[in-house]
Short mmCIF file of C-alpha atoms in Angstrom, two decimals:
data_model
loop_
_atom_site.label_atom_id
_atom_site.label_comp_id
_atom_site.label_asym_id
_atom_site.label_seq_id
_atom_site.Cartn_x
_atom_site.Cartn_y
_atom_site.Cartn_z
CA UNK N 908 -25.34 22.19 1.44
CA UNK N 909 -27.11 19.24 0.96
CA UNK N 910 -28.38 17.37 3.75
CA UNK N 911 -26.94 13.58 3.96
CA UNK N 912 -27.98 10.44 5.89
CA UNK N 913 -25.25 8.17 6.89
CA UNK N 914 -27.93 5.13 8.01
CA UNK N 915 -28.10 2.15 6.42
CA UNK N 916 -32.15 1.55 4.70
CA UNK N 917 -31.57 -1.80 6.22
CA UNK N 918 -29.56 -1.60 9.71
CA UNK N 919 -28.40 -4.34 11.29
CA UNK N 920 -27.93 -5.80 15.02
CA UNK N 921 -24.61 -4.56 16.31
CA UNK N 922 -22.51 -7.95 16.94
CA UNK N 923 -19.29 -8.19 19.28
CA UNK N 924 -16.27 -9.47 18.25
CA UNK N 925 -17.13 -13.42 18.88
CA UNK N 926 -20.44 -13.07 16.10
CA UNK N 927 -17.65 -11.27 13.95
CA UNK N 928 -16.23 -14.80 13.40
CA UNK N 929 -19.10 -16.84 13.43
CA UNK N 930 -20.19 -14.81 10.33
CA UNK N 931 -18.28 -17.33 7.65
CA UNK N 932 -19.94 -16.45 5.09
CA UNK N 933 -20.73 -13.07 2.95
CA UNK N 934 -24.43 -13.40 3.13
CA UNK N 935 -24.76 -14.02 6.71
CA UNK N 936 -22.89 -10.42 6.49
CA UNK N 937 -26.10 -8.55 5.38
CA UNK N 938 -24.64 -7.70 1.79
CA UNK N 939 -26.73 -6.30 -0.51
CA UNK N 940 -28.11 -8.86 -3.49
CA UNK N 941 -25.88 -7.59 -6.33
CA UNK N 942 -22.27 -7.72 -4.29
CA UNK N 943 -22.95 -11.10 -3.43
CA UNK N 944 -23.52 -11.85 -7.11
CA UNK N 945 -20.21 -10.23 -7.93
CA UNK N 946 -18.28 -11.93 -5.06
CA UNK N 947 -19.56 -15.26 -6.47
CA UNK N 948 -18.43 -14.58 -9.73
CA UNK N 949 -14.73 -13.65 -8.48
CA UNK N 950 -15.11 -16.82 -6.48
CA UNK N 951 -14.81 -15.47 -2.60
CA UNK N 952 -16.14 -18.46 -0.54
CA UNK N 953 -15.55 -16.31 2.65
CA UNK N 954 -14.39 -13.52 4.24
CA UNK N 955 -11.09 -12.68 5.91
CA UNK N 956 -10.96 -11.78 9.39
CA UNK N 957 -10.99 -8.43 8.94
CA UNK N 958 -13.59 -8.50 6.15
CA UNK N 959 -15.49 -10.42 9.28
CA UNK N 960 -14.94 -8.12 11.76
CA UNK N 961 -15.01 -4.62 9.77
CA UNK N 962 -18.15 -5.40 7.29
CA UNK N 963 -21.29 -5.45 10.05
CA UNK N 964 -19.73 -2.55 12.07
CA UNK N 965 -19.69 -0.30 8.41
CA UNK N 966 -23.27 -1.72 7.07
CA UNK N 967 -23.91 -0.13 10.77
CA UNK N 968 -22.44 3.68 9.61
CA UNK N 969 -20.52 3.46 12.36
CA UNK N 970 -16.79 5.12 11.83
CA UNK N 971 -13.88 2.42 12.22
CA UNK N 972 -9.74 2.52 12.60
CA UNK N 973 -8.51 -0.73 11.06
CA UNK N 974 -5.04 -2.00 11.68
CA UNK N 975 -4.40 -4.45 9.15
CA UNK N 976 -1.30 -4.79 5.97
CA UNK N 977 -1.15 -5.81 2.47
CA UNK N 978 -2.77 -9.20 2.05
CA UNK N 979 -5.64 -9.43 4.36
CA UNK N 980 -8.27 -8.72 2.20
CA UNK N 981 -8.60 -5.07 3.54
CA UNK N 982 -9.78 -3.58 0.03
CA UNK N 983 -12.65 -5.77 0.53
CA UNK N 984 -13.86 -4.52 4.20
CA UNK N 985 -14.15 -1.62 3.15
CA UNK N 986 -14.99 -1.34 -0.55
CA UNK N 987 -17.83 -3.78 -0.10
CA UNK N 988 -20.17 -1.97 2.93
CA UNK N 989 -19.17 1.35 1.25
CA UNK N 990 -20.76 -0.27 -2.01
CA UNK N 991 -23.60 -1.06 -0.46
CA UNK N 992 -24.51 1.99 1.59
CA UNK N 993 -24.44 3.75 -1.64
CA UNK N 994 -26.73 1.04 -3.48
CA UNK N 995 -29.07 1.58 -0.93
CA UNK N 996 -28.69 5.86 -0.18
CA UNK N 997 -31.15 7.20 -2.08
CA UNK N 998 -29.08 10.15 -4.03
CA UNK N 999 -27.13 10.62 -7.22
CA UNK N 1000 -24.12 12.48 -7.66
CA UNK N 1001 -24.41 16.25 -8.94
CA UNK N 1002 -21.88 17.82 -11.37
CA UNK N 1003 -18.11 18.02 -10.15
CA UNK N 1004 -18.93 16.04 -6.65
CA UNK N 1005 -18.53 12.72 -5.30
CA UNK N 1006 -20.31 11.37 -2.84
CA UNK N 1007 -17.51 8.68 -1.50
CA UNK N 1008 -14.10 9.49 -1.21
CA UNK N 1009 -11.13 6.83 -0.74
CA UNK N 1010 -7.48 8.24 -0.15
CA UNK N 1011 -4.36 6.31 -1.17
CA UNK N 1012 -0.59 7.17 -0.93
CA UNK N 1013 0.33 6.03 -4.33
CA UNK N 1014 -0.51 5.77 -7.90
CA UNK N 1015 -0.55 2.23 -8.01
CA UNK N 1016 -2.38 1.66 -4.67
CA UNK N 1017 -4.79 3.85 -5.90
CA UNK N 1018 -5.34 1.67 -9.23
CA UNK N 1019 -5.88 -1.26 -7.65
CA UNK N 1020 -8.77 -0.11 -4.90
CA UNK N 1021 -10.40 1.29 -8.53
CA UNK N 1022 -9.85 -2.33 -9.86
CA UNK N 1023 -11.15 -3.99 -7.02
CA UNK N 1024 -14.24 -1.26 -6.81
CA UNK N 1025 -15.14 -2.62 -10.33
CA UNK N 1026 -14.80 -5.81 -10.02
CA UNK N 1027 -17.14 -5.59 -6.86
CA UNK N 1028 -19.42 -2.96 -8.23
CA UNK N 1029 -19.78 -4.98 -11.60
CA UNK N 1030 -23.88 -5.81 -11.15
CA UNK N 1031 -24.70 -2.18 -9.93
CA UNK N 1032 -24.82 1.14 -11.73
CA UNK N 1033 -22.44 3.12 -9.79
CA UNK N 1034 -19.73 5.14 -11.69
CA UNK N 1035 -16.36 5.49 -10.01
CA UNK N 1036 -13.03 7.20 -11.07
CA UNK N 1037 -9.88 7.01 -10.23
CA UNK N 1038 -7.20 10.01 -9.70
CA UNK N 1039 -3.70 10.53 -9.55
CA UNK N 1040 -0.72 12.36 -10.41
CA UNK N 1041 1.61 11.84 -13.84
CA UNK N 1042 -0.69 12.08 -16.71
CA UNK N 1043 -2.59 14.55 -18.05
CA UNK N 1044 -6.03 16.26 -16.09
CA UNK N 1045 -8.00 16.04 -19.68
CA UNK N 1046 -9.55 12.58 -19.20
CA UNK N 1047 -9.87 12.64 -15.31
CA UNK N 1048 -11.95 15.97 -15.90
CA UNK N 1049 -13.91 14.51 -18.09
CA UNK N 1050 -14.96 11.74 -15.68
CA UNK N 1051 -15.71 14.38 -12.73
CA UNK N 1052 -17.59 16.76 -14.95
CA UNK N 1053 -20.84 14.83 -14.41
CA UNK N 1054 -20.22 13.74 -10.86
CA UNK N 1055 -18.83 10.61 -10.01
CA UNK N 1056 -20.46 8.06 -6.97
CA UNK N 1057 -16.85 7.45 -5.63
CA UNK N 1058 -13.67 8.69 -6.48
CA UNK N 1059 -10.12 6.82 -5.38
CA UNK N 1060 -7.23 9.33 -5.21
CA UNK N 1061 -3.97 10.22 -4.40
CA UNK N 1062 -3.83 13.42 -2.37
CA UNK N 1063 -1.97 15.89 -4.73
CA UNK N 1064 -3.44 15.21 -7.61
CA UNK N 1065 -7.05 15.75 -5.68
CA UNK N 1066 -6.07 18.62 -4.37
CA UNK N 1067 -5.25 19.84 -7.70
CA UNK N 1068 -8.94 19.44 -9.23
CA UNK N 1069 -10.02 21.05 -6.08
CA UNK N 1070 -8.42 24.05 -7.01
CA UNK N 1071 -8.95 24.13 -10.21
CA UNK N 1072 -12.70 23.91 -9.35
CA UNK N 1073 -12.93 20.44 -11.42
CA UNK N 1074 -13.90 18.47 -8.31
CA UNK N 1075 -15.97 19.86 -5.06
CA UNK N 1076 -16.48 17.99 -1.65
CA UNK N 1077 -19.40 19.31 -0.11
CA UNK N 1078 -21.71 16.31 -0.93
CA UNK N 1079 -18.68 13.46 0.82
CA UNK N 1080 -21.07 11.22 2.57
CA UNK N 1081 -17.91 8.44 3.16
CA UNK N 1082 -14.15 8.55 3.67
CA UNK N 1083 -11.51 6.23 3.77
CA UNK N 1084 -8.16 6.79 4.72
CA UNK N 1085 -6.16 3.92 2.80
CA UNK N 1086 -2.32 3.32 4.50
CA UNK N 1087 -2.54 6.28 6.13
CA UNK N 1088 0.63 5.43 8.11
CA UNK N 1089 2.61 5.04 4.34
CA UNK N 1090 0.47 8.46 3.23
CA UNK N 1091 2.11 10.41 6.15
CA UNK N 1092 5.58 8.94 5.68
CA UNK N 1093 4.98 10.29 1.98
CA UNK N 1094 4.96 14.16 3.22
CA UNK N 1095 1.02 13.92 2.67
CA UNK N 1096 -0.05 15.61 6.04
CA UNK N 1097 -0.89 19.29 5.04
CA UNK N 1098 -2.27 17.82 1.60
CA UNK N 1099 -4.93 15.44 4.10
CA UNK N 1100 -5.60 18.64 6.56
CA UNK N 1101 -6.41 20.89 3.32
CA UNK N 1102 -8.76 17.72 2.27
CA UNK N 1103 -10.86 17.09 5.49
CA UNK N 1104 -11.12 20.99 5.85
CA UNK N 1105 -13.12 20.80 2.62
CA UNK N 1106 -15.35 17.78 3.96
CA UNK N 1107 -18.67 17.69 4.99
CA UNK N 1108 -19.14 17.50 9.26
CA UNK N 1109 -21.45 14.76 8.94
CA UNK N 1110 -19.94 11.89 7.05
CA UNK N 1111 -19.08 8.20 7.72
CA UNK N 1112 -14.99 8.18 8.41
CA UNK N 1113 -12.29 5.09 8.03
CA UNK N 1114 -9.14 5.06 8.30
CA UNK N 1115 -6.42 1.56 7.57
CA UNK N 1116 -2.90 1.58 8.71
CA UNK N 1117 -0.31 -1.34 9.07
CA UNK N 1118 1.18 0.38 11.80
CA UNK N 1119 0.23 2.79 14.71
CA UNK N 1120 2.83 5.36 15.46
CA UNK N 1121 2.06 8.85 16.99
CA UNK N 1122 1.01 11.22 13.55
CA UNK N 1123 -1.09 8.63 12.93
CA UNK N 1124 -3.18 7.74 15.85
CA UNK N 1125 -3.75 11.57 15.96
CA UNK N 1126 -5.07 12.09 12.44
CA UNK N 1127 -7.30 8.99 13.85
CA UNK N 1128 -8.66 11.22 16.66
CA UNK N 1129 -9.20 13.93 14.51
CA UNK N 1130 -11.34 12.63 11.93
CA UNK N 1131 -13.11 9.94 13.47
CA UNK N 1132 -16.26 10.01 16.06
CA UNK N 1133 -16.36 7.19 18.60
CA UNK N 1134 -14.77 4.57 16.06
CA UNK N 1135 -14.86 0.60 16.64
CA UNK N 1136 -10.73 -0.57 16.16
CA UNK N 1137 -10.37 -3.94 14.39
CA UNK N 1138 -6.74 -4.79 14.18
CA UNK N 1139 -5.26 -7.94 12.53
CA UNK N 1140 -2.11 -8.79 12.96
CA UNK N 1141 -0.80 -11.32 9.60
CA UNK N 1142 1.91 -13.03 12.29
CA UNK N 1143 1.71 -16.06 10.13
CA UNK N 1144 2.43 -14.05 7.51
CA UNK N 1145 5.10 -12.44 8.43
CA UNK N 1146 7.14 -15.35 10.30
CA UNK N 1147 5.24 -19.32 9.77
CA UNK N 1148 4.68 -18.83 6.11
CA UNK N 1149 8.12 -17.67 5.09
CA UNK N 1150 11.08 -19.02 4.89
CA UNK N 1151 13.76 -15.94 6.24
CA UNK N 1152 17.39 -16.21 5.89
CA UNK N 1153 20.32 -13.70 6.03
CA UNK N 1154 23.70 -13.57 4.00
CA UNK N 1155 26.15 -11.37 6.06
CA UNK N 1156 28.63 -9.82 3.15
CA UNK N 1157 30.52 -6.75 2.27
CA UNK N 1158 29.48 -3.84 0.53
CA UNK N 1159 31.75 -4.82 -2.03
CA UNK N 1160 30.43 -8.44 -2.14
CA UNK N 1161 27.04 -7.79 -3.16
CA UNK N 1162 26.18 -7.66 -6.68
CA UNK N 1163 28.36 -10.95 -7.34
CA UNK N 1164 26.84 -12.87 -4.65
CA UNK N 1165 22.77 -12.10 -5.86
CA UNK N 1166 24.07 -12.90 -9.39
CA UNK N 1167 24.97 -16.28 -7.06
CA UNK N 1168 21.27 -16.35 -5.92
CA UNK N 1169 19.96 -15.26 -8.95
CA UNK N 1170 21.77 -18.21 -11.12
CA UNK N 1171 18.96 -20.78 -9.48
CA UNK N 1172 16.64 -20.73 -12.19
CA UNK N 1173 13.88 -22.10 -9.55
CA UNK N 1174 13.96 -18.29 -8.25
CA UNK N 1175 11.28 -17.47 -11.15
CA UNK N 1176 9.75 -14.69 -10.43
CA UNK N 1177 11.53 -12.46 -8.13
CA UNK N 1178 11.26 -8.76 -6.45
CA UNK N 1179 14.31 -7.18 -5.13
CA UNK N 1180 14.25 -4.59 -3.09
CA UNK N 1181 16.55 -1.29 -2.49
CA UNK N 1182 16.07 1.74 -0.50
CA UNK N 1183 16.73 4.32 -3.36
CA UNK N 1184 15.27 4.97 -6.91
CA UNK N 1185 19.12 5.52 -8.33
CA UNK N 1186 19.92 1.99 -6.65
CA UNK N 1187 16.77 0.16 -8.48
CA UNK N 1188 18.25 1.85 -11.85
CA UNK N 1189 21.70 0.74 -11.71
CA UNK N 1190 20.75 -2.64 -10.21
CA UNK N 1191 18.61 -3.70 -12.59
CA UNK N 1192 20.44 -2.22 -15.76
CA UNK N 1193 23.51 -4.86 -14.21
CA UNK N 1194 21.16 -7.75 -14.23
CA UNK N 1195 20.40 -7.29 -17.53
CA UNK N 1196 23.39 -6.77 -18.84
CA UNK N 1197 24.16 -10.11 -17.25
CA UNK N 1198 21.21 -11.68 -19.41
CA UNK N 1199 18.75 -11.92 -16.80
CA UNK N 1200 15.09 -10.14 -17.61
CA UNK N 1201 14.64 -7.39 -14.93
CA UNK N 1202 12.64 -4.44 -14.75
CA UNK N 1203 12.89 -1.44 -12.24
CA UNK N 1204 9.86 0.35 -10.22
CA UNK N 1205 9.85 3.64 -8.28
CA UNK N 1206 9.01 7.13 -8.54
CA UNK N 1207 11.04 8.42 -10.83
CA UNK N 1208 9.56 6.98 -13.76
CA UNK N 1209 6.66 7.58 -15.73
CA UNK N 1210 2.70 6.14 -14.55
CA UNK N 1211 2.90 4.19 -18.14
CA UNK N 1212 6.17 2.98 -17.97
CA UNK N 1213 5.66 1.85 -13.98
CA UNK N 1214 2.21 -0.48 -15.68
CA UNK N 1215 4.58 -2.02 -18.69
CA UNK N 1216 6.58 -2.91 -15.92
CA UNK N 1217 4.77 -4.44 -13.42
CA UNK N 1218 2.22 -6.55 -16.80
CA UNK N 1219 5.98 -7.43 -17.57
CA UNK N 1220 6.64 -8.83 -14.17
CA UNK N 1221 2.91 -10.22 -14.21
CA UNK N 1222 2.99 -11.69 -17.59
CA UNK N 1223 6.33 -13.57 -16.54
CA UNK N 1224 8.16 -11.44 -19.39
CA UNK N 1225 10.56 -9.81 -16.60
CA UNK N 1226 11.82 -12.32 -13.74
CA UNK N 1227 13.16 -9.73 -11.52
CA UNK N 1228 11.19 -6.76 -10.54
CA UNK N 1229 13.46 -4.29 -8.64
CA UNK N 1230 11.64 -2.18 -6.33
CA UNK N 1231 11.46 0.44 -3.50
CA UNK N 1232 9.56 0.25 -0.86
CA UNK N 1233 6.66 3.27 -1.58
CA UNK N 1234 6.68 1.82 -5.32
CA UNK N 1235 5.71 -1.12 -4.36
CA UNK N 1236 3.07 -0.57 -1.87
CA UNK N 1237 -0.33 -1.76 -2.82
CA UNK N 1238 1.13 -3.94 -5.42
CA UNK N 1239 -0.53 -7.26 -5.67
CA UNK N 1240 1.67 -9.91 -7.66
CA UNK N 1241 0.55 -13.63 -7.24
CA UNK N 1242 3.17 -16.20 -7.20
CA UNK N 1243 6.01 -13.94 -6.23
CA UNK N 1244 8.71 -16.95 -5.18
CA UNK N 1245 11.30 -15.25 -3.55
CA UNK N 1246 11.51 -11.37 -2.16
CA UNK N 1247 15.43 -10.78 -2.28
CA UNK N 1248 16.07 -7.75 0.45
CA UNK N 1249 20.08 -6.17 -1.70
CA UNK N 1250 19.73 -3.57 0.86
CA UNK N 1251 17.83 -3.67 3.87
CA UNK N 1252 15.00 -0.92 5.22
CA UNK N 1253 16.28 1.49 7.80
CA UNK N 1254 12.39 1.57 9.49
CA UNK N 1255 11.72 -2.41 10.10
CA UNK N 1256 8.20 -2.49 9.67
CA UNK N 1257 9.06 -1.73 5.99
CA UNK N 1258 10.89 -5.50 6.15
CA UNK N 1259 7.76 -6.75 7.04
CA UNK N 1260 5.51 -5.09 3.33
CA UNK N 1261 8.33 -6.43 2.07
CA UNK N 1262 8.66 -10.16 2.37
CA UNK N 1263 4.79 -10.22 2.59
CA UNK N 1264 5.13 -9.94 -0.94
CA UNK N 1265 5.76 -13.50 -1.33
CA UNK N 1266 3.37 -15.41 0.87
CA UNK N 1267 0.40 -14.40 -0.51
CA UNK N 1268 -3.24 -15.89 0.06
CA UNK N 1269 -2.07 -18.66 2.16
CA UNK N 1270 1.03 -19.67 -0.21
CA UNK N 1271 4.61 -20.52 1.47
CA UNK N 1272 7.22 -17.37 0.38
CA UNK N 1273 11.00 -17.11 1.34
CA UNK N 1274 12.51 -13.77 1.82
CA UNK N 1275 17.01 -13.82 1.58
CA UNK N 1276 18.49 -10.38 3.10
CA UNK N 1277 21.63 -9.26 2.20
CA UNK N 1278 23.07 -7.38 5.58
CA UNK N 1279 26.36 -5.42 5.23
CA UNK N 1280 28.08 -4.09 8.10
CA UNK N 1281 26.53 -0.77 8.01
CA UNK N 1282 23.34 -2.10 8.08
CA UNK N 1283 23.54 -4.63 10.66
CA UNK N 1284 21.42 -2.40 12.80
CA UNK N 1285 18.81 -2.55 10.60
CA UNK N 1286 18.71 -6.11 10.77
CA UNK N 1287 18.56 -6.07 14.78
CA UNK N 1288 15.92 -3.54 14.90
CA UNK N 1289 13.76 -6.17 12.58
CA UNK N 1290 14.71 -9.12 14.89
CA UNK N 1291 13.47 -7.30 17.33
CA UNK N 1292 10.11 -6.51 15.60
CA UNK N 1293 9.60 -10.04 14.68
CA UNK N 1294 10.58 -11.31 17.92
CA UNK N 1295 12.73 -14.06 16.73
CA UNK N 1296 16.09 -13.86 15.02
CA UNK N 1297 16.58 -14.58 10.89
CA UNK N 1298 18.56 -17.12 10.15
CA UNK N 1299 21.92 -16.70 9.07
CA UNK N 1300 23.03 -18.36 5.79
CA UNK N 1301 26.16 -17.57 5.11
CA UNK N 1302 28.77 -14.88 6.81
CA UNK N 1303 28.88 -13.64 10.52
CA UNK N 1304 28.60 -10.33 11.66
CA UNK N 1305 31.04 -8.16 11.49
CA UNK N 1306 32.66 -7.06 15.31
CA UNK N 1307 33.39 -3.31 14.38
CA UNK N 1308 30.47 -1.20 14.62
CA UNK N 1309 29.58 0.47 11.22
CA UNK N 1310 27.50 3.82 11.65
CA UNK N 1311 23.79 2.88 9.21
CA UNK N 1312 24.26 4.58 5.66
CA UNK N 1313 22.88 8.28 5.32
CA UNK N 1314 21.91 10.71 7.56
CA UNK N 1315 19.07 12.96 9.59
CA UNK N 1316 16.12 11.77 11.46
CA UNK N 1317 15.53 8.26 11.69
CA UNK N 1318 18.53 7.79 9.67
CA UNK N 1319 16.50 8.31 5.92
CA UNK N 1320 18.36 8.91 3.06
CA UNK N 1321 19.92 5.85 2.15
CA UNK N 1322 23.57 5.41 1.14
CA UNK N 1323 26.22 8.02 0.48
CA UNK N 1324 27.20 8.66 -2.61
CA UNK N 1325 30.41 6.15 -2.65
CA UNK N 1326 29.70 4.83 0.64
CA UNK N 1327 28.25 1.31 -1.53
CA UNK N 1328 29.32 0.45 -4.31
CA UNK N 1329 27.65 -3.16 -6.09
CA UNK N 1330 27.70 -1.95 -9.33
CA UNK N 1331 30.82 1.34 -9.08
CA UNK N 1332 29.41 4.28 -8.74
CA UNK N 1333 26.92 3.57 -5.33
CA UNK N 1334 23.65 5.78 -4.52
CA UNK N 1335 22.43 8.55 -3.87
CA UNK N 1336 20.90 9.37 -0.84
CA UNK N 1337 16.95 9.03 -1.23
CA UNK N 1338 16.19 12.49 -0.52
CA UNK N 1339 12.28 12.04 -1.69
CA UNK N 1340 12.30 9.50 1.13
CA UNK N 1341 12.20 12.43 3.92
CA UNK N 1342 11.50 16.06 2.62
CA UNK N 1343 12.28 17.19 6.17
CA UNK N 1344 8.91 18.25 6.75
CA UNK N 1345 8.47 20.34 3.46
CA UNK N 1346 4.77 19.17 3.19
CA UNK N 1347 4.09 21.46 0.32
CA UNK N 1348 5.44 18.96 -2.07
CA UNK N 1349 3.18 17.27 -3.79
CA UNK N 1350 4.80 13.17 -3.85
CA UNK N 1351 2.28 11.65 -5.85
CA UNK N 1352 3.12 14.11 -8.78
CA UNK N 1353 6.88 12.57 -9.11
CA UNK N 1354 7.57 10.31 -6.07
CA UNK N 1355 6.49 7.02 -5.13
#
């Protein structure tokens, strides 16, 4: 096994978390020549707080958990130090390896880290690919034949060219753990023990997760020696930059009153949110048929036919995107105006990916939540989570307790068949959503 350096040719001062902030601008971060040329040309005048904070600490090799959602310039923080250590690491990639790995959940996550790499990587020589399930292994062989410096991938799909002996991970020198919180939700947790089992000991390790629960904080401990945590918390993303408001309604009620919503033609670009796959179908077959241009995202469909739709919803071809919460995940859409919540998440940090959606870069957003009875615990659980209560537009709550749709732990699953009924024949419970601890699924070859 080759023997690999984790130091930085350059190494700088270690600086606390006040010099984190007086850094304002990428150059005073120690960036190496060509980034900075490529970060002028995309037109970054500074970084985020967590591109602040995280940047010096990786330039250092040190290993880092970052707490931090959609939005805050994440990508960055890490892409850009892990750019530069291997600009400055003397070594090239042999046949079938890689010597920088980056993890993602989903397809489409996974896509956009390999835009972003590209975009920062555009004045350097570095070749980079990018893997995941849904199409054919022909192409993404190719690229690994001759050894790539990084590859971005979703779990299954990399475990698959491990096996088939396409893709080896004895030269890793750098590993990052993208939404690992989302990843393990997924059913992604024997998938990332087979992974790290194939890793090198000596290796610089990150991991980034919106939230913190137990699985998580223990993968953390597991693969990561002595890290530095840098959390930000987007509170004025979440609460002072969106406008939040709640229609209580019947089950019944629904579909007529978003085709209410929907009728303001100032709502121009909108996502819409359900908790099932079958849900985003029939949903946004009704809107159509009702003359208003919609396309549906999740799992079930096909990687080519998920990219139509989102360069649909990009291109302003499709108003309505309707969307699940693990399709739409690492999706970056500027301008969304409105994030429309027809049914809302059982877990209540998904509420908060959601309507992030819509306040993006510093722009105002307003989120509108649909609650009917049986979900009106949903709804206190993410009052409670925000600290503050959502304003109530129209409706009251009801004074019968409704048990939440579906069943099992934490409630996953979604609707019974029946048990909602918008557009006649309700949903199906979201089995993909929980596989009940069957982690030898593989969800990035079908779901997400």
């Amino acid at each position: 096994m080759a023997r690999l350096r984790l130091v930085c040719r350059r190494p700088m001062p270690f600086l606390n978390k006040d010099s984190f902030l007086d850094s304002t601008t990428f150059t005073a971060l120690g960036l190496a020549e060509p980034l900075l040329r490529a970060l002028n040309d995309l037109s970054y005048a500074e970084p985020t707080p967590i591109q602040a904070r995280s940047i010096p600490l990786l330039l250092e090799g040190r290993d880092m958990l970052g707490i931090a959602q959609t939005g805050t310039g994440k990508t960055a923080a890490f892409a850009l130090p892990l750019l530069h250590h291997l600009i400055t690491e003397p070594a090239r990639p042999q046949p079938k390896t890689t010597r920088a790995l980056i993890l993602a959940p989903t397809r489409e996550l996974a896509v956009q880290i390999g835009e972003q790499i590209r975009a920062y990587g555009r004045h350097v020589g570095l070749r980079h690919a990018v893997i995941f399930g849904g199409v054919p292994h022909k192409n993404q062989n190719r690229s690994l034949s001759r050894g790539v410096d990084i590859v971005v991938a979703t779990p299954g799909r990399l475990l698959d060219h491990m096996e088939h002996g396409s893709l080896r991970l004895d030269e890793v020198s750098h590993l990052v753990l993208d939404e690992a919180d989302r990843m393990l939700d997924m059913g992604f947790q024997r998938d990332v023990q087979k992974i790290l089992k194939a890793l090198p000991m000596r290796r610089q390790s990150l991991l980034f997760s919106a939230t913190m629960p137990a699985s998580v904080a223990e993968l953390a401990a597991r693969i990561l020696k002595n890290p530095e945590r840098v959390e930000v918390t987007p509170k004025a993303i979440t609460v002072d930059l969106i406008d939040q408001s709640v229609h209580y309604v019947d089950a019944g009620r629904k579909q007529s009153l978003l085709g209410e919503i929907l009728a303001d033609e100032s709502l121009n670009r909108v996502i819409v949110f359900t908790r099932t796959k079958h849900r985003a179908d029939r949903l946004a077959l009704q809107l159509e048929k009702h003359g208003i241009s919609t396309d549906s995202l999740h799992g079930n469909k096909s990687q080519n036919a998920r990219q139509r739709a989102l360069q649909r919803f990009r291109n302003g071809d499709a108003r309505i995107l309707v969307a699940t919460d693990i399709a739409a995940r690492g999706i970056d859409v500027p301008n969304v105006s409105h994030v429309i919540n027809f049914e809302l998440p059982n877990e209540p940090e998904n509420y908060v990916h959601r309507i992030g959606r819509t306040a993006r870069a510093g722009a105002r957003g307003i989120a509108i939540s649909l609650c009917e009875p049986s979900e009106e615990s949903y709804l206190r659980a993410i009052e409670k989570l925000l600290k503050q209560p959502v304003a109530v537009a129209s409706g009251e709550p009801s004074k019968v307790f409704t048990p939440p749709p579906g069943r099992g732990k934490n409630n996953r699953g979604g609707g019974r068949p029946g048990g909602n009924k918008p557009y006649g024949n309700g949903a199906r419970p979201n089995r993909s959503s929980n596989n009940g601890g069957r982690n030898n699924r593989r969800p990035d070859r079908a779901a997400a």
